[in-house]
GROMACS .gro file of C-alpha atoms in nm:
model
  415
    1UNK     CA    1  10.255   4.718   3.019
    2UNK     CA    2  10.617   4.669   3.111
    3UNK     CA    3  10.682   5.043   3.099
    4UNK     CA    4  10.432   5.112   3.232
    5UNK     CA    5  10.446   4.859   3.576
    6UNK     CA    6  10.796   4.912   3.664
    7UNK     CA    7  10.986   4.621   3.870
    8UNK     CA    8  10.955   4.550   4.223
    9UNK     CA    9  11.375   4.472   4.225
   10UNK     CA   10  11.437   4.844   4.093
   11UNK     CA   11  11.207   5.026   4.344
   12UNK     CA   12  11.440   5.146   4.586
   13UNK     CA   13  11.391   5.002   4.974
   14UNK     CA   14  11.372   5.384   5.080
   15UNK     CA   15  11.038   5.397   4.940
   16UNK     CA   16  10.854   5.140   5.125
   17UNK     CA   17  11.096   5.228   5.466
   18UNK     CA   18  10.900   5.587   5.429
   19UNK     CA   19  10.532   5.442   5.383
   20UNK     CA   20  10.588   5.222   5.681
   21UNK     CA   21  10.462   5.317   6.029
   22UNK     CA   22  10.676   5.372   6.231
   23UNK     CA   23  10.748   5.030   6.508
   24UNK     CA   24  10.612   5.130   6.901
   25UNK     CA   25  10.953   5.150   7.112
   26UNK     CA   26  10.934   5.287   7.469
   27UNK     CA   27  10.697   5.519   7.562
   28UNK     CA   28  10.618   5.640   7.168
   29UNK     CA   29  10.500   5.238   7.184
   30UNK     CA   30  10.251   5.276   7.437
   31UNK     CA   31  10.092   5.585   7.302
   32UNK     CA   32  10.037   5.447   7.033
   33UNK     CA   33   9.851   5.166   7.162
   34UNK     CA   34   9.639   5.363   7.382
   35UNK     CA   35   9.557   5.536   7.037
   36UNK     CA   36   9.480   5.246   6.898
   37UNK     CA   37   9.265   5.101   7.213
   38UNK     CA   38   9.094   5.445   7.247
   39UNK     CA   39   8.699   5.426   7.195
   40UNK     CA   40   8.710   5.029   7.201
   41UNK     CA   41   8.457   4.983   7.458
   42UNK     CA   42   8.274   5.316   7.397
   43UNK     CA   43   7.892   5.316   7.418
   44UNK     CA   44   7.812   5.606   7.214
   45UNK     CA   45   7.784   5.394   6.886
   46UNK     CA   46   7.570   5.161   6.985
   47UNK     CA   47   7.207   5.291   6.904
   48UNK     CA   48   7.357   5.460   6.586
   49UNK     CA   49   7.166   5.261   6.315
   50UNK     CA   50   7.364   5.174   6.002
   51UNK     CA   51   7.262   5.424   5.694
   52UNK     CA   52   7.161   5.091   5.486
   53UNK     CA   53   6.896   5.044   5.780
   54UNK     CA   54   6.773   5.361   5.887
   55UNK     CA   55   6.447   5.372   5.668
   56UNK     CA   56   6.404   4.997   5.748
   57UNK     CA   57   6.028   4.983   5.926
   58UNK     CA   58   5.923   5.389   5.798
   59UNK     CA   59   5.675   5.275   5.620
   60UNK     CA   60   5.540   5.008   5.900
   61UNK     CA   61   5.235   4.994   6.092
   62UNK     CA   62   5.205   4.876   6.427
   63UNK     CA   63   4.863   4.717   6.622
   64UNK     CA   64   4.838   4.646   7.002
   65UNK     CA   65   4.551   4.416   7.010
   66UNK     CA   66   4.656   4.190   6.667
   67UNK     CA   67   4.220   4.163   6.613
   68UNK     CA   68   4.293   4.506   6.449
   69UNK     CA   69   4.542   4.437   6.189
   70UNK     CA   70   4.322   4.351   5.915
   71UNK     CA   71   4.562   4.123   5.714
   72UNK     CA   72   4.590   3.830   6.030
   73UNK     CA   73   4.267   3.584   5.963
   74UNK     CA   74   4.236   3.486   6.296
   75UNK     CA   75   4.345   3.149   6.210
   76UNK     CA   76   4.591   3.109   6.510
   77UNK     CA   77   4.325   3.217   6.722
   78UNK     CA   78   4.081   2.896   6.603
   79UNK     CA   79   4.351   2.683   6.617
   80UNK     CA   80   4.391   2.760   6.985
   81UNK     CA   81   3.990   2.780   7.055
   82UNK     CA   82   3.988   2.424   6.879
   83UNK     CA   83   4.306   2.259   7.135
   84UNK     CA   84   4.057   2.422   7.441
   85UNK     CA   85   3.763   2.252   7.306
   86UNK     CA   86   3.956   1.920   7.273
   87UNK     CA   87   3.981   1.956   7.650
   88UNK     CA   88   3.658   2.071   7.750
   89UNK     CA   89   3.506   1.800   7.864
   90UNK     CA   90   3.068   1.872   7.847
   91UNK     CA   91   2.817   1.763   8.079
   92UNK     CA   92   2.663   1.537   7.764
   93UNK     CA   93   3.009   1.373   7.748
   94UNK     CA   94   3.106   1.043   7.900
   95UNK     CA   95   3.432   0.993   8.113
   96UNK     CA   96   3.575   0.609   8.097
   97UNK     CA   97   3.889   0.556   8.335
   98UNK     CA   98   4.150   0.270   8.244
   99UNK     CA   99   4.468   0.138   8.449
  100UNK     CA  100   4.759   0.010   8.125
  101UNK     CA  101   5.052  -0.146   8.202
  102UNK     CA  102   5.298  -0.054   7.919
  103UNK     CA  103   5.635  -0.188   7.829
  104UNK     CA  104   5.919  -0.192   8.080
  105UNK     CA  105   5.667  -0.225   8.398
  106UNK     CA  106   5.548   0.136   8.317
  107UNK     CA  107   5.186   0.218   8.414
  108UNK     CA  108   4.935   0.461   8.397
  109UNK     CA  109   4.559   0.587   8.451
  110UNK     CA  110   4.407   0.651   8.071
  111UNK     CA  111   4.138   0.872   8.066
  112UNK     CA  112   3.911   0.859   7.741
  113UNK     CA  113   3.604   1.125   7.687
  114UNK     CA  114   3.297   0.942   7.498
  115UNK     CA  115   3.123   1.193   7.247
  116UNK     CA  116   2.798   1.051   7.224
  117UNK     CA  117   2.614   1.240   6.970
  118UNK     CA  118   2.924   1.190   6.767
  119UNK     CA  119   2.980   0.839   6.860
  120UNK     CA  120   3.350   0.955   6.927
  121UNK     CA  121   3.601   0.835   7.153
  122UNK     CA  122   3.949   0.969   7.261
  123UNK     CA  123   4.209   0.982   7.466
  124UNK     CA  124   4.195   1.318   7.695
  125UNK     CA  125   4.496   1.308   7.915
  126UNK     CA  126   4.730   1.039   8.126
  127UNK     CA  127   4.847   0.999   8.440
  128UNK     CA  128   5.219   0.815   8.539
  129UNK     CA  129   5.152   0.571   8.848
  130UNK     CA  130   5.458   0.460   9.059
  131UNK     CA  131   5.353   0.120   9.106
  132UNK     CA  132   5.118  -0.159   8.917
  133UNK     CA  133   4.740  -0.062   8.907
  134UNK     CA  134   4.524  -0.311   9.056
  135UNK     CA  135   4.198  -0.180   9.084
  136UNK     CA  136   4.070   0.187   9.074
  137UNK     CA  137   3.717   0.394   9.243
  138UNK     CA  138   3.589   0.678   9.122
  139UNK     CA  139   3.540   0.929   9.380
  140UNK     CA  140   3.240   1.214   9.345
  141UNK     CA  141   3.331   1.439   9.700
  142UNK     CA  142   3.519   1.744   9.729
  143UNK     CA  143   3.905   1.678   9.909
  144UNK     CA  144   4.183   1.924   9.983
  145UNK     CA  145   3.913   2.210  10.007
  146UNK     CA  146   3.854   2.191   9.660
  147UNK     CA  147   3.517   2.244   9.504
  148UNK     CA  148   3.565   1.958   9.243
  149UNK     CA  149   3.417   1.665   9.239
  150UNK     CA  150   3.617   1.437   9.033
  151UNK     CA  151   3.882   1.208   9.164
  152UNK     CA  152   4.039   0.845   9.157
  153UNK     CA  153   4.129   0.581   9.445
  154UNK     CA  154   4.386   0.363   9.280
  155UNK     CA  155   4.501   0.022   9.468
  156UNK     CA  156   4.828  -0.093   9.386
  157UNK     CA  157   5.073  -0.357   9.485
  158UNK     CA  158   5.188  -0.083   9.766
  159UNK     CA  159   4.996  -0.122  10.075
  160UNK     CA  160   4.849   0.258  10.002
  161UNK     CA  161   4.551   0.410   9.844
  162UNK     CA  162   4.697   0.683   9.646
  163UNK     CA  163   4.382   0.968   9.541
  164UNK     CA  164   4.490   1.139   9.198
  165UNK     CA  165   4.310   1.407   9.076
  166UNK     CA  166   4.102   1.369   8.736
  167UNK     CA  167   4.097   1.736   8.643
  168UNK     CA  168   4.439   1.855   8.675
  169UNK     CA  169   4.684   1.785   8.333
  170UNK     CA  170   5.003   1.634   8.346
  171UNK     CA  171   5.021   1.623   8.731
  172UNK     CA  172   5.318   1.407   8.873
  173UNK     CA  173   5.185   1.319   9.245
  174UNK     CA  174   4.861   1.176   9.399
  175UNK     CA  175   4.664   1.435   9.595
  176UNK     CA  176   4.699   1.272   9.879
  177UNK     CA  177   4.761   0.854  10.002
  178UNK     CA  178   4.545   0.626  10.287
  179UNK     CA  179   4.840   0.439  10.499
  180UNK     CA  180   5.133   0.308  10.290
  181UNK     CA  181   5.499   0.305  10.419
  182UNK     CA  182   5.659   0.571  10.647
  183UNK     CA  183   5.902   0.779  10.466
  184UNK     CA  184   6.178   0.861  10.675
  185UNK     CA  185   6.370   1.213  10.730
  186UNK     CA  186   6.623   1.151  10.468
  187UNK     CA  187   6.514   0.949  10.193
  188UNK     CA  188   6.879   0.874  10.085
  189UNK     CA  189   7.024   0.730  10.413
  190UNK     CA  190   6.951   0.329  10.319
  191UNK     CA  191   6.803   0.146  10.555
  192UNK     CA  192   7.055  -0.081  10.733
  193UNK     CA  193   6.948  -0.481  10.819
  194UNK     CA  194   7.084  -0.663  11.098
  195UNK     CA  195   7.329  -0.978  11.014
  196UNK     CA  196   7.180  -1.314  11.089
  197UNK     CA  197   7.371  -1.608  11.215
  198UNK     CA  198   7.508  -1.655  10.869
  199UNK     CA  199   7.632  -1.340  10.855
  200UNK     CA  200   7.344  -1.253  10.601
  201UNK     CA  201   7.160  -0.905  10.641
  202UNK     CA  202   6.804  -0.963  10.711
  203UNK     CA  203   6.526  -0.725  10.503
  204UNK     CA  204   6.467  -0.431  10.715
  205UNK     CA  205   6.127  -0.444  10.837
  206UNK     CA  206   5.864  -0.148  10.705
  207UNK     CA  207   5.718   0.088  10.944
  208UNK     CA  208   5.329   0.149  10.835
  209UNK     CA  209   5.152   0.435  10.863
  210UNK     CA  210   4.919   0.401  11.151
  211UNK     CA  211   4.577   0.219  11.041
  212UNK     CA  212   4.693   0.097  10.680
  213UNK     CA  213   4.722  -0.234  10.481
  214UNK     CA  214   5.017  -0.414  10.486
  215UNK     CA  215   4.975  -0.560  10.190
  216UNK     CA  216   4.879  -0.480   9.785
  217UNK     CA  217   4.536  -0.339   9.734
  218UNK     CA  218   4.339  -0.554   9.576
  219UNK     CA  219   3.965  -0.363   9.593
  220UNK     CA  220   3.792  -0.023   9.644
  221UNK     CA  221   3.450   0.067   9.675
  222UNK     CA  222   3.342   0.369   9.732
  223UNK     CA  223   3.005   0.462   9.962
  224UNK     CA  224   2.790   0.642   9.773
  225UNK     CA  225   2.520   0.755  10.019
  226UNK     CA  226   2.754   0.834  10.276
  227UNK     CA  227   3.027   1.014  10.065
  228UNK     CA  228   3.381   1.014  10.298
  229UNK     CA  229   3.353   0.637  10.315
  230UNK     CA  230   3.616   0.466  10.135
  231UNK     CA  231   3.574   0.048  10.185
  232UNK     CA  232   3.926  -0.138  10.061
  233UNK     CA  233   4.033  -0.540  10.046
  234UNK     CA  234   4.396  -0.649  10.079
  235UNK     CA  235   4.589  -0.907  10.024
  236UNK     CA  236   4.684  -0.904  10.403
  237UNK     CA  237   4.329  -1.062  10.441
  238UNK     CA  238   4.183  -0.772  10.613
  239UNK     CA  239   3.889  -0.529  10.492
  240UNK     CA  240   3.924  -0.134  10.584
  241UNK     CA  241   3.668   0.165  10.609
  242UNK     CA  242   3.843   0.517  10.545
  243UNK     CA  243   3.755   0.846  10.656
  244UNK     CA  244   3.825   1.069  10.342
  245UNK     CA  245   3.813   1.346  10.527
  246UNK     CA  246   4.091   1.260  10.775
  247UNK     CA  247   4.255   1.017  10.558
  248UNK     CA  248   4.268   0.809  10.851
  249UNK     CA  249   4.121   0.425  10.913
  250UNK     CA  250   3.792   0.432  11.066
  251UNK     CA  251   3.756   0.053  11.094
  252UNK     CA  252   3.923  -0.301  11.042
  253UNK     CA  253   3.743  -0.651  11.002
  254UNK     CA  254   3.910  -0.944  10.957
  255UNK     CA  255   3.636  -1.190  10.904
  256UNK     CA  256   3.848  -1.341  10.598
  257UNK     CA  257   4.210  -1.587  10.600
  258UNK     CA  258   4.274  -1.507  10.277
  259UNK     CA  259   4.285  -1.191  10.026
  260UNK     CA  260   4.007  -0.999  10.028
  261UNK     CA  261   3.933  -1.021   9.569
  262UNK     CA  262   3.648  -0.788   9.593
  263UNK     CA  263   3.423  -0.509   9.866
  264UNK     CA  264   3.099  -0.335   9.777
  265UNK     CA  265   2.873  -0.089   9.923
  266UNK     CA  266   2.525  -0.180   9.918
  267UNK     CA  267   2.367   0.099   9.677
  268UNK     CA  268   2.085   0.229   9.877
  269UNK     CA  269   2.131   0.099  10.256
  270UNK     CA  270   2.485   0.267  10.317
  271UNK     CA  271   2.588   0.083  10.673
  272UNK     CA  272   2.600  -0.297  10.429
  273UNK     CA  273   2.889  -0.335  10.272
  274UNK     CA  274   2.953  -0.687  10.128
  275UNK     CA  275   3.306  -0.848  10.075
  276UNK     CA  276   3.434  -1.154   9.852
  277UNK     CA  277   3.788  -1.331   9.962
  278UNK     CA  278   3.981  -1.609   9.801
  279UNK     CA  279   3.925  -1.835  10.122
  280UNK     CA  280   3.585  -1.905   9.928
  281UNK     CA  281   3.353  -1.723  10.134
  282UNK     CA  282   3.155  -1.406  10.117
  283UNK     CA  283   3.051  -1.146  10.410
  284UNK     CA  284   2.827  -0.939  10.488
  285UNK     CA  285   2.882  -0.671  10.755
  286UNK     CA  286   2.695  -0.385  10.900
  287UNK     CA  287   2.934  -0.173  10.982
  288UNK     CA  288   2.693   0.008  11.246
  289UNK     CA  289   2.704  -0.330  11.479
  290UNK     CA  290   2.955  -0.498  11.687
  291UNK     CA  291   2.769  -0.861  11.541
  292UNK     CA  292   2.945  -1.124  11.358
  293UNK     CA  293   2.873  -1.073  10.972
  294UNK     CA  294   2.621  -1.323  10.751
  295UNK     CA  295   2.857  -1.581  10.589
  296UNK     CA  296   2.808  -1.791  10.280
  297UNK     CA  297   3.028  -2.072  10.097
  298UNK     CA  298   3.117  -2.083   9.774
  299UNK     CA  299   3.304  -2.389   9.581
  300UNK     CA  300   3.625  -2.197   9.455
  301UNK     CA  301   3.829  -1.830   9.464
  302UNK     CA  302   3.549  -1.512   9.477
  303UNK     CA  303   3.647  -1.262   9.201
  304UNK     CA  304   3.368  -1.041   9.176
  305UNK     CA  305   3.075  -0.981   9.361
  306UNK     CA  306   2.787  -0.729   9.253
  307UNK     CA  307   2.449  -0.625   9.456
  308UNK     CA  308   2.130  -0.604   9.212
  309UNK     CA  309   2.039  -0.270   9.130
  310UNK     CA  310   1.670  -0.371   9.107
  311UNK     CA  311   1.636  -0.637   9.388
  312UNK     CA  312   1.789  -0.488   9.685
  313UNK     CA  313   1.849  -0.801   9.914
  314UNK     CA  314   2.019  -0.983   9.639
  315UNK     CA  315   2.354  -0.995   9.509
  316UNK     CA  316   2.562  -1.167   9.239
  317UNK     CA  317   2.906  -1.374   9.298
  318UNK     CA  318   3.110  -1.457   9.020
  319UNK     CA  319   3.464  -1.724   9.101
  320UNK     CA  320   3.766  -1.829   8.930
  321UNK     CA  321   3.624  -2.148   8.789
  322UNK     CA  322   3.385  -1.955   8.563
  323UNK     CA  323   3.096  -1.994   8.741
  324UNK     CA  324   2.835  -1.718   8.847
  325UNK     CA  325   2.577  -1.730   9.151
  326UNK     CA  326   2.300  -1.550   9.311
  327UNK     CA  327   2.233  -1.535   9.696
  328UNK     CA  328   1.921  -1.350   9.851
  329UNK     CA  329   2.073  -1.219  10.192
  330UNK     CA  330   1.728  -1.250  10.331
  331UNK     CA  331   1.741  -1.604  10.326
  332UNK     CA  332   2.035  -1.583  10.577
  333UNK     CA  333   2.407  -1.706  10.623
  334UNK     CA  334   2.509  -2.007  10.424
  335UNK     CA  335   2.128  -2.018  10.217
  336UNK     CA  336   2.190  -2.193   9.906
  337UNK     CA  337   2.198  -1.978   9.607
  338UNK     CA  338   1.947  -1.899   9.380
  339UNK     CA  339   2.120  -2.030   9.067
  340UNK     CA  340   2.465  -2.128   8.979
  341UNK     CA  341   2.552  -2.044   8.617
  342UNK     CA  342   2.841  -2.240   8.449
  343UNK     CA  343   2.953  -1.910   8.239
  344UNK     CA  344   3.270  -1.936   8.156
  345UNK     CA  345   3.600  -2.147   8.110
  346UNK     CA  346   3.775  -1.910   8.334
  347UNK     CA  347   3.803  -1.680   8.595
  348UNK     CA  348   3.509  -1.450   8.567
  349UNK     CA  349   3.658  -1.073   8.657
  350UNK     CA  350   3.268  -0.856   8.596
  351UNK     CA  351   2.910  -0.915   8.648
  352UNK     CA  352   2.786  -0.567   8.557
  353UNK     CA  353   2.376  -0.549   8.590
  354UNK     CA  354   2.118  -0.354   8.368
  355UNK     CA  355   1.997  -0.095   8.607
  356UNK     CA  356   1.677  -0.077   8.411
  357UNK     CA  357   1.602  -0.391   8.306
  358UNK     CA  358   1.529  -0.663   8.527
  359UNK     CA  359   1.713  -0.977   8.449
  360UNK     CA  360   1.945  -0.897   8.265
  361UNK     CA  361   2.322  -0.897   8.324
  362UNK     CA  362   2.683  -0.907   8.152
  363UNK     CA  363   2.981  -1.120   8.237
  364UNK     CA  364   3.341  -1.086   8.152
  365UNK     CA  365   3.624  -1.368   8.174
  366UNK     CA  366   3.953  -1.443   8.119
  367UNK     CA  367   3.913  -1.674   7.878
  368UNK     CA  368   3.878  -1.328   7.659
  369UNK     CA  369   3.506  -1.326   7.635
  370UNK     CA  370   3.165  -1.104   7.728
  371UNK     CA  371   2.830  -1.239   7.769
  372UNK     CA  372   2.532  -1.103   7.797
  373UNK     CA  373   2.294  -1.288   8.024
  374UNK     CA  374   1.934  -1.289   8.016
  375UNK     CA  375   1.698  -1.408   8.343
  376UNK     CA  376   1.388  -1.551   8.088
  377UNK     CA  377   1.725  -1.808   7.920
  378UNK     CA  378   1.742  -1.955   8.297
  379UNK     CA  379   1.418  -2.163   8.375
  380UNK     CA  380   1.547  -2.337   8.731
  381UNK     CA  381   1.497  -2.668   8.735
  382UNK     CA  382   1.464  -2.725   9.076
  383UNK     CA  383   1.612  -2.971   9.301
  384UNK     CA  384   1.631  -3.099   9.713
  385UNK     CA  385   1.937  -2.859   9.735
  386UNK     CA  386   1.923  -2.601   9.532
  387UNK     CA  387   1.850  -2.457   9.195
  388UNK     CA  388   2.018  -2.557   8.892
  389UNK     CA  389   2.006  -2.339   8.598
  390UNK     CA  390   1.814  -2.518   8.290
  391UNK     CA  391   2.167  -2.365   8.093
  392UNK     CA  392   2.406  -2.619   8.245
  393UNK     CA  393   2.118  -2.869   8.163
  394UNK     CA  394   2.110  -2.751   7.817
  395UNK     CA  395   2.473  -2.753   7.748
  396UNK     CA  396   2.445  -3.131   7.868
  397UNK     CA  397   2.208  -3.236   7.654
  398UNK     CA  398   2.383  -3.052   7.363
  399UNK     CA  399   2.734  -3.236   7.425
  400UNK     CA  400   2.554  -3.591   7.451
  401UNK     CA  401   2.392  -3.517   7.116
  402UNK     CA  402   2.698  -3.455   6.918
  403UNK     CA  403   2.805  -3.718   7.082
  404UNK     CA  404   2.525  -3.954   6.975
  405UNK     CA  405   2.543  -3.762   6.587
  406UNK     CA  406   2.882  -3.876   6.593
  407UNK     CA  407   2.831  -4.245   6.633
  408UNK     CA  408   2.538  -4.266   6.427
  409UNK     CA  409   2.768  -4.084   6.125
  410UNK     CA  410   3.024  -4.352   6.199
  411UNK     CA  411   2.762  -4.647   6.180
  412UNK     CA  412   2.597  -4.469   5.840
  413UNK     CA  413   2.980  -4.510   5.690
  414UNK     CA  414   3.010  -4.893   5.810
  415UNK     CA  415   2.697  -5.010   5.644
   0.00000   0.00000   0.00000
């Protein structure tokens, strides 16, 4: 191996001098790197293919419409067909609306689908509100020249109505708002108070939209025989009829000092529309006459207040005490009511009633209960003033028992 490898220190220098290129001096330099850079950023190699991939794909075959290669099963097809029935909501299907207030004072409009041959309930889509839900309306009229019928009045702690729209996915902005706050020209100019005596700068003051609240939102109702009426309390105290197809305010009452907790439309004369205010009082307006409205007294805050689907001149008031009443309007302002219902241990928020069957209602409180309520379970026991429900009687006579059981217990023990 030695003979044959001879030794790098008895090579002679001349050898690797002559293998060497020759350095670039002077103008033999620069022809020699425009050798070099020749064909650097040619174009004419491009779309040759490598000989290791030229017969790559020979032997492929190609579809247009992929229903005609035979070896795709169509399974990304029913995958896609199943994500468009998920959000295909059927006319047998049931639509439920909730306002959630999630963590870090973010809110949003749920929308569930009930499946009722399945018994199935789920979550279709969400909406992202910019403010606190307070109370929400569905609406059932075309707006925006739109042919749908399917939208939502939402009341918030922003004196306007915002109107979303239930059939659009992942939308970002209402459709369209009733009053609220003037935005001006350039949203990012801050609006500058003047100093007081103290040197302090007072809050600017808001300029309203012309006709709106000036206050939080507290109720909708929505007129269902005389579809572009939109009724709304505030907490300014004041009760509003809209125009939803001007968006404008058609009419103000302020009949109440306090906030306005609850408006209805009467269900089948459309010009009634009842209201229920924390000043302990209820009203009833026609919104066709100039005439003061029919006023009745209650003992503490309205919360709810419900006409009778099956008696027309009657209506149900529920307060923040618990208790639940019934007035007959035809008796007049400040009749007594027809019963007085001690139903729950706080505020009662519903009084929903059985459109078919007569007498028979369900309450929901605060005090994280429901109760269903039947008419044949209150026998009045009447009196000078008014009727008493044989229920609060009842519950008496049930307390002074255990009472009594307990002493007689404790005198059994003694002896």
């Amino acid at each position: 191996f030695k003979e044959a490898a001879p030794d790098l220190d008895e090579v002679p220098q001349q050898q690797f001098e002559d293998k060497a290129p020759a350095s670039p001096e002077g103008a033999e330099g620069e022809e020699f790197v425009e050798k070099l850079m020749e064909g650097y950023d040619s174009e004419e190699d491009e779309d040759e293919v490598p000989p290791s991939l030229q017969n790559l794909g020979k032997d492929l075959m190609y579809y247009d419409d992929p229903e005609d290669d035979p070896y795709i099963d169509g399974q990304q097809d029913d995958e896609t067909d199943s994500d468009a029935e998920e959000f295909t909501i059927l006319e047998t299907d049931g639509v439920l609306v909730a306002a959630r207030k999630g963590e870090d004072d973010f809110s949003s409009i749920q929308v569930y689908v009930y499946e009722e041959q399945e018994g199935n309930v789920y979550e279709h889509h969400d909406l992202t509100l910019p403010a606190f839900p307070l109370c929400l309306e569905w609406l059932g009229l075309p707006m925006k020249n739109t042919p749908e019928r399917n939208f939502l009045a939402v009341g918030t702690f922003e004196p306007a109505i915002e109107i979303w729209d239930l059939d659009t996915l992942d939308v970002l902005h209402p459709l369209t708002t009733l009053g609220g706050i003037m935005v001006s020209e350039d949203p990012r100019k801050e609006k500058k108070g003047k100093k007081g005596k103290k040197g302090k700068k007072k809050k600017p003051v808001d300029t309203f939209v012309e006709g709106s609240h000036q206050s939080a939102v507290l109720s909708l109702s929505w007129n269902r025989c005389h579809e572009v009426a939109l009724a709304s309390g505030s907490a300014d105290s004041t009760v509003k009829v809209w125009d939803l197809t001007s968006g404008k305010c058609a009419n103000t009452y302020g009949h109440h000092t306090k906030e306005v907790q609850a408006v209805q439309w009467h269900h089948s004369e459309p010009s009634l529309l009842l209201a229920g205010s924390m000043d302990h009082t209820i009203t009833l307006t026609d919104v066709r006459s100039a005439e003061a409205p029919l006023k009745w007294t209650v003992p503490s805050e309205v919360e709810c207040i419900s006409w009778k689907p099956l008696e027309t001149s009657v209506f149900s008031v529920s307060t923040d005490t618990g208790l639940v009443m019934e007035f007959d309007a035809r008796m007049g302002a400040g009749s007594a009511p027809r019963f007085m219902l001690d139903a729950h241990s706080d505020a009662v928020t519903v009084v929903a009633h059985n459109p078919s069957i007569e007498g028979l209602f369900l309450t929901a409180s605060h005090d994280k209960t429901v109760k269903p309520v039947s008419y044949t379970h209150l026998r009045a026991h009447e009196t000078p003033e008014h009727l008493v429900c044989r229920l609060l009687l009842e519950k008496k006579k049930k307390k002074k028992n255990k009472i009594n059981m307990k002493y007689v217990r404790k005198a059994q023990r003694n002896e």
